[in-house]
Amino acid sequence: QVQLQESGPGLVKPSQTLSLTCSVSGGSIDINNYYWTWIRQPAGKGLEWIGRIYNGGETDYNPSLNSRASISVDASKKQFSLRLTSVTAADTAVYFCATCRIPGRTDVFDIWGQGTMVTVSS
Amino acid sequence: IWMTQSPRSLSVTPGEPASISCRSSQGLLIYLDWYLQKPGQSPRLLIHSTSSRASGVPDRFSGSGSGTDFTLTISRVEPEDVGVYYCMQAKQTPFAFGPGTTVNI
């Protein structure tokens, strides 16, 4: 059973870079063969798809983030990461990592991490 | 692709049916999924590909629809079904969630 766990600083200063890591555990899994996604949720609000990485390095991002997001993967550590540059208070949210283990689909999130709260404040 | 949901809030009686509507700004083929987020938890996949129940999801949950109009139906609401329900289009990136429907008893 694949499990995901987010980690990273809970507090980031405005204009700095937010960096989060999602660790993948459970089962014998080749991280390069799956799609790995980041989603966020401001307090009391809805869900926003940030982006994904797949095939070992191909990426898609939400244009709403104005090219501030980048996702990378470290297969040797079974981790994938999110970097979000030039953060503002609007980036304060719970950040989730997620993946799809449903045969025939790559874009359904049936496995989620527990989420990590990131606050942007000086 | 933009997503809307109605109603935004729904008060239900245990044992009674309930339904939530989701509409997209473009046709989604079958690529519409439903998630339930209970307070303090990560979202949980309920329905994928319009009408396929995810593993472990009770059969009182069903999904239907086509094109731009989709529906999540709970045949008999249970107290544990409270939470926020989100639809999500997975036809093209950026994937987009609906604004959510809060279901309470």
mmCIF file of C-alpha atoms in Angstrom:
data_model
loop_
_atom_site.group_PDB
_atom_site.id
_atom_site.type_symbol
_atom_site.label_atom_id
_atom_site.label_comp_id
_atom_site.label_asym_id
_atom_site.label_seq_id
_atom_site.Cartn_x
_atom_site.Cartn_y
_atom_site.Cartn_z
ATOM 1 C CA GLN A 1 0.000 0.000 0.000
ATOM 2 C CA VAL A 2 1.600 3.238 -1.193
ATOM 3 C CA GLN A 3 1.697 6.004 1.394
ATOM 4 C CA LEU A 4 2.667 9.659 1.000
ATOM 5 C CA GLN A 5 4.061 12.033 3.599
ATOM 6 C CA GLU A 6 4.670 15.739 3.104
ATOM 7 C CA SER A 7 7.428 17.579 4.930
ATOM 8 C CA GLY A 8 8.904 21.056 4.964
ATOM 9 C CA PRO A 9 8.966 24.366 6.806
ATOM 10 C CA GLY A 10 5.675 25.514 8.255
ATOM 11 C CA LEU A 11 6.615 29.182 8.000
ATOM 12 C CA VAL A 12 8.062 31.030 5.017
ATOM 13 C CA LYS A 13 8.760 34.748 4.719
ATOM 14 C CA PRO A 14 7.176 36.805 1.942
ATOM 15 C CA SER A 15 9.199 36.932 -1.286
ATOM 16 C CA GLN A 16 11.127 33.795 -0.317
ATOM 17 C CA THR A 17 10.854 30.274 -1.738
ATOM 18 C CA LEU A 18 8.581 27.592 -0.342
ATOM 19 C CA SER A 19 10.094 24.107 -0.526
ATOM 20 C CA LEU A 20 8.199 20.919 0.287
ATOM 21 C CA THR A 21 9.010 17.252 -0.100
ATOM 22 C CA CYS A 22 6.694 14.282 -0.442
ATOM 23 C CA SER A 23 8.123 10.920 0.605
ATOM 24 C CA VAL A 24 6.744 7.789 -0.995
ATOM 25 C CA SER A 25 6.656 4.564 0.989
ATOM 26 C CA GLY A 26 5.079 1.122 0.841
ATOM 27 C CA GLY A 27 5.292 -1.426 -1.887
ATOM 28 C CA SER A 28 7.906 -1.880 -4.517
ATOM 29 C CA ILE A 29 7.322 1.128 -6.672
ATOM 30 C CA ASP A 30 9.363 2.700 -9.414
ATOM 31 C CA ILE A 31 8.710 6.360 -8.754
ATOM 32 C CA ASN A 32 9.569 7.202 -12.350
ATOM 33 C CA ASN A 33 6.614 5.204 -13.640
ATOM 34 C CA TYR A 34 3.875 7.166 -11.920
ATOM 35 C CA TYR A 35 2.339 10.611 -11.879
ATOM 36 C CA TRP A 36 2.971 12.698 -8.747
ATOM 37 C CA THR A 37 0.869 15.730 -7.985
ATOM 38 C CA TRP A 38 0.759 18.723 -5.658
ATOM 39 C CA ILE A 39 -2.552 20.280 -4.576
ATOM 40 C CA ARG A 40 -3.157 23.059 -2.094
ATOM 41 C CA GLN A 41 -6.026 24.370 -0.014
ATOM 42 C CA PRO A 42 -6.135 27.779 1.685
ATOM 43 C CA ALA A 43 -7.829 27.682 5.052
ATOM 44 C CA GLY A 44 -11.574 27.398 4.686
ATOM 45 C CA LYS A 45 -11.379 27.361 0.894
ATOM 46 C CA GLY A 46 -11.383 24.886 -1.953
ATOM 47 C CA LEU A 47 -8.745 22.763 -3.631
ATOM 48 C CA GLU A 48 -6.292 24.046 -6.230
ATOM 49 C CA TRP A 49 -4.249 21.761 -8.484
ATOM 50 C CA ILE A 50 -0.655 23.038 -8.538
ATOM 51 C CA GLY A 51 1.059 20.667 -10.925
ATOM 52 C CA ARG A 52 2.482 17.230 -11.530
ATOM 53 C CA ILE A 53 5.601 15.349 -12.539
ATOM 54 C CA TYR A 54 5.673 12.095 -14.496
ATOM 55 C CA ASN A 55 7.832 9.892 -16.689
ATOM 56 C CA GLY A 56 10.806 10.749 -14.530
ATOM 57 C CA GLY A 57 10.805 14.451 -15.239
ATOM 58 C CA GLU A 58 8.021 15.757 -17.432
ATOM 59 C CA THR A 59 5.917 18.385 -15.735
ATOM 60 C CA ASP A 60 2.665 20.292 -16.025
ATOM 61 C CA TYR A 61 1.791 23.356 -13.951
ATOM 62 C CA ASN A 62 -1.205 25.506 -13.244
ATOM 63 C CA PRO A 63 -0.804 28.780 -15.184
ATOM 64 C CA SER A 64 -2.444 30.599 -12.268
ATOM 65 C CA LEU A 65 0.885 30.317 -10.442
ATOM 66 C CA ASN A 66 2.624 32.442 -13.081
ATOM 67 C CA SER A 67 5.586 30.089 -13.554
ATOM 68 C CA ARG A 68 6.522 30.248 -9.851
ATOM 69 C CA ALA A 69 6.116 26.514 -9.264
ATOM 70 C CA SER A 70 8.551 23.761 -10.080
ATOM 71 C CA ILE A 71 8.302 20.064 -9.276
ATOM 72 C CA SER A 72 11.181 17.615 -9.257
ATOM 73 C CA VAL A 73 11.697 13.969 -8.393
ATOM 74 C CA ASP A 74 14.514 12.108 -6.659
ATOM 75 C CA ALA A 75 13.974 8.450 -7.492
ATOM 76 C CA SER A 76 16.859 7.277 -5.312
ATOM 77 C CA LYS A 77 15.204 8.781 -2.244
ATOM 78 C CA LYS A 78 11.651 7.972 -3.390
ATOM 79 C CA GLN A 79 10.721 11.602 -3.022
ATOM 80 C CA PHE A 80 9.288 14.364 -5.129
ATOM 81 C CA SER A 81 9.427 18.040 -4.298
ATOM 82 C CA LEU A 82 7.671 21.333 -4.850
ATOM 83 C CA ARG A 83 9.345 24.725 -5.014
ATOM 84 C CA LEU A 84 7.243 27.867 -5.134
ATOM 85 C CA THR A 85 9.134 31.111 -5.553
ATOM 86 C CA SER A 86 8.286 34.690 -4.590
ATOM 87 C CA VAL A 87 5.611 33.646 -2.124
ATOM 88 C CA THR A 88 3.010 36.002 -0.707
ATOM 89 C CA ALA A 89 0.322 35.638 1.924
ATOM 90 C CA ALA A 90 -1.939 34.264 -0.803
ATOM 91 C CA ASP A 91 0.248 31.141 -0.862
ATOM 92 C CA THR A 92 -0.645 30.319 2.735
ATOM 93 C CA ALA A 93 -2.384 26.950 2.546
ATOM 94 C CA VAL A 94 -2.336 23.275 3.370
ATOM 95 C CA TYR A 95 -0.267 21.559 0.700
ATOM 96 C CA PHE A 96 -1.099 17.977 -0.268
ATOM 97 C CA CYS A 97 0.820 15.532 -2.386
ATOM 98 C CA ALA A 98 -1.200 12.904 -4.217
ATOM 99 C CA THR A 99 -0.929 10.146 -6.766
ATOM 100 C CA CYS A 100 -2.979 7.756 -8.860
ATOM 101 C CA ARG A 101 -2.890 3.990 -8.596
ATOM 102 C CA ILE A 102 -6.000 3.302 -10.645
ATOM 103 C CA PRO A 103 -5.278 1.189 -13.715
ATOM 104 C CA GLY A 104 -5.766 3.068 -16.923
ATOM 105 C CA ARG A 105 -5.820 6.495 -15.304
ATOM 106 C CA THR A 106 -3.065 8.922 -14.364
ATOM 107 C CA ASP A 107 -5.145 11.859 -13.225
ATOM 108 C CA VAL A 108 -7.293 10.495 -10.427
ATOM 109 C CA PHE A 109 -6.051 11.052 -6.904
ATOM 110 C CA ASP A 110 -6.796 7.934 -4.904
ATOM 111 C CA ILE A 111 -3.798 8.302 -2.601
ATOM 112 C CA TRP A 112 -3.147 11.492 -0.650
ATOM 113 C CA GLY A 113 -0.692 12.621 1.955
ATOM 114 C CA GLN A 114 -2.018 14.033 5.198
ATOM 115 C CA GLY A 115 -1.163 17.570 4.126
ATOM 116 C CA THR A 116 1.223 20.116 5.568
ATOM 117 C CA MET A 117 0.321 23.650 6.586
ATOM 118 C CA VAL A 118 2.502 26.433 5.217
ATOM 119 C CA THR A 119 2.101 29.987 6.425
ATOM 120 C CA VAL A 120 3.658 32.914 4.596
ATOM 121 C CA SER A 121 4.373 35.667 7.066
ATOM 122 C CA SER A 122 7.211 37.890 8.162
ATOM 123 C CA ILE B 1 -12.096 24.567 -17.796
ATOM 124 C CA TRP B 2 -14.298 26.061 -15.058
ATOM 125 C CA MET B 3 -16.350 24.011 -12.648
ATOM 126 C CA THR B 4 -19.486 24.912 -10.730
ATOM 127 C CA GLN B 5 -21.445 22.929 -8.163
ATOM 128 C CA SER B 6 -24.949 23.191 -6.800
ATOM 129 C CA PRO B 7 -26.174 23.429 -4.221
ATOM 130 C CA ARG B 8 -23.256 24.902 -2.290
ATOM 131 C CA SER B 9 -24.763 23.686 0.940
ATOM 132 C CA LEU B 10 -27.081 20.777 1.614
ATOM 133 C CA SER B 11 -28.805 19.725 4.790
ATOM 134 C CA VAL B 12 -29.874 16.093 4.689
ATOM 135 C CA THR B 13 -31.830 13.631 6.780
ATOM 136 C CA PRO B 14 -30.270 10.223 7.481
ATOM 137 C CA GLY B 15 -31.870 7.558 5.335
ATOM 138 C CA GLU B 16 -32.989 10.046 2.712
ATOM 139 C CA PRO B 17 -31.395 10.470 -0.725
ATOM 140 C CA ALA B 18 -29.237 13.413 -1.698
ATOM 141 C CA SER B 19 -27.718 14.637 -4.925
ATOM 142 C CA ILE B 20 -25.109 17.176 -5.925
ATOM 143 C CA SER B 21 -24.780 18.686 -9.369
ATOM 144 C CA CYS B 22 -21.526 19.592 -11.076
ATOM 145 C CA ARG B 23 -21.248 21.533 -14.310
ATOM 146 C CA SER B 24 -18.200 22.221 -16.446
ATOM 147 C CA SER B 25 -17.523 24.983 -18.961
ATOM 148 C CA GLN B 26 -16.443 22.406 -21.561
ATOM 149 C CA GLY B 27 -17.322 18.809 -22.289
ATOM 150 C CA LEU B 28 -15.364 16.358 -20.146
ATOM 151 C CA LEU B 29 -16.064 13.034 -21.853
ATOM 152 C CA ILE B 30 -15.836 10.687 -18.845
ATOM 153 C CA TYR B 31 -13.140 12.622 -16.981
ATOM 154 C CA LEU B 32 -15.089 13.797 -13.994
ATOM 155 C CA ASP B 33 -14.264 12.651 -10.479
ATOM 156 C CA TRP B 34 -15.798 13.176 -7.048
ATOM 157 C CA TYR B 35 -14.013 13.604 -3.736
ATOM 158 C CA LEU B 36 -15.218 13.888 -0.151
ATOM 159 C CA GLN B 37 -13.254 15.841 2.409
ATOM 160 C CA LYS B 38 -14.195 15.371 6.023
ATOM 161 C CA PRO B 39 -13.143 18.002 8.563
ATOM 162 C CA GLY B 40 -9.440 17.882 9.303
ATOM 163 C CA GLN B 41 -8.789 15.154 6.732
ATOM 164 C CA SER B 42 -7.339 14.868 3.272
ATOM 165 C CA PRO B 43 -9.843 14.485 0.449
ATOM 166 C CA ARG B 44 -10.890 10.942 -0.369
ATOM 167 C CA LEU B 45 -11.724 9.730 -3.857
ATOM 168 C CA LEU B 46 -15.328 8.531 -4.138
ATOM 169 C CA ILE B 47 -16.077 8.281 -7.845
ATOM 170 C CA HIS B 48 -13.787 8.407 -10.866
ATOM 171 C CA SER B 49 -14.464 8.409 -14.572
ATOM 172 C CA THR B 50 -17.992 9.776 -13.989
ATOM 173 C CA SER B 51 -19.464 6.620 -12.508
ATOM 174 C CA SER B 52 -16.812 4.202 -11.211
ATOM 175 C CA ARG B 53 -16.747 3.821 -7.444
ATOM 176 C CA ALA B 54 -13.314 3.881 -5.886
ATOM 177 C CA SER B 55 -12.126 0.946 -3.823
ATOM 178 C CA GLY B 56 -13.951 0.671 -0.504
ATOM 179 C CA VAL B 57 -16.616 3.252 -1.317
ATOM 180 C CA PRO B 58 -20.111 2.139 -0.256
ATOM 181 C CA ASP B 59 -22.548 1.395 -3.044
ATOM 182 C CA ARG B 60 -24.941 4.074 -1.800
ATOM 183 C CA PHE B 61 -22.674 6.501 -3.687
ATOM 184 C CA SER B 62 -23.163 6.695 -7.433
ATOM 185 C CA GLY B 63 -22.137 9.056 -10.193
ATOM 186 C CA SER B 64 -23.727 9.844 -13.506
ATOM 187 C CA GLY B 65 -23.693 12.377 -16.273
ATOM 188 C CA SER B 66 -22.096 13.269 -19.554
ATOM 189 C CA GLY B 67 -20.828 16.230 -21.498
ATOM 190 C CA THR B 68 -20.912 19.169 -19.127
ATOM 191 C CA ASP B 69 -23.447 17.995 -16.533
ATOM 192 C CA PHE B 70 -22.711 15.465 -13.836
ATOM 193 C CA THR B 71 -24.386 14.284 -10.653
ATOM 194 C CA LEU B 72 -23.294 12.579 -7.466
ATOM 195 C CA THR B 73 -26.109 10.723 -5.743
ATOM 196 C CA ILE B 74 -26.223 9.271 -2.265
ATOM 197 C CA SER B 75 -29.112 6.802 -2.195
ATOM 198 C CA ARG B 76 -29.518 6.811 1.586
ATOM 199 C CA VAL B 77 -27.459 9.315 3.525
ATOM 200 C CA GLU B 78 -25.585 8.080 6.567
ATOM 201 C CA PRO B 79 -24.338 10.369 9.375
ATOM 202 C CA GLU B 80 -20.720 9.696 8.353
ATOM 203 C CA ASP B 81 -21.365 11.205 4.915
ATOM 204 C CA VAL B 82 -21.052 14.752 6.248
ATOM 205 C CA GLY B 83 -18.267 16.844 4.775
ATOM 206 C CA VAL B 84 -17.427 18.815 1.660
ATOM 207 C CA TYR B 85 -17.889 17.169 -1.709
ATOM 208 C CA TYR B 86 -15.785 18.315 -4.644
ATOM 209 C CA CYS B 87 -16.041 17.445 -8.299
ATOM 210 C CA MET B 88 -12.903 17.666 -10.402
ATOM 211 C CA GLN B 89 -12.328 17.705 -14.136
ATOM 212 C CA ALA B 90 -9.418 15.585 -15.282
ATOM 213 C CA LYS B 91 -9.885 16.022 -19.013
ATOM 214 C CA GLN B 92 -7.040 18.478 -19.418
ATOM 215 C CA THR B 93 -4.509 20.350 -17.352
ATOM 216 C CA PRO B 94 -4.781 22.439 -15.322
ATOM 217 C CA PHE B 95 -7.146 20.092 -13.554
ATOM 218 C CA ALA B 96 -9.806 22.028 -11.720
ATOM 219 C CA PHE B 97 -11.997 21.370 -8.739
ATOM 220 C CA GLY B 98 -15.476 22.675 -8.215
ATOM 221 C CA PRO B 99 -16.022 25.064 -5.300
ATOM 222 C CA GLY B 100 -17.387 22.299 -3.095
ATOM 223 C CA THR B 101 -20.741 21.367 -1.593
ATOM 224 C CA THR B 102 -21.017 21.179 2.173
ATOM 225 C CA VAL B 103 -23.266 18.368 3.333
ATOM 226 C CA ASN B 104 -24.496 18.357 6.905
ATOM 227 C CA ILE B 105 -27.108 16.422 8.787
#
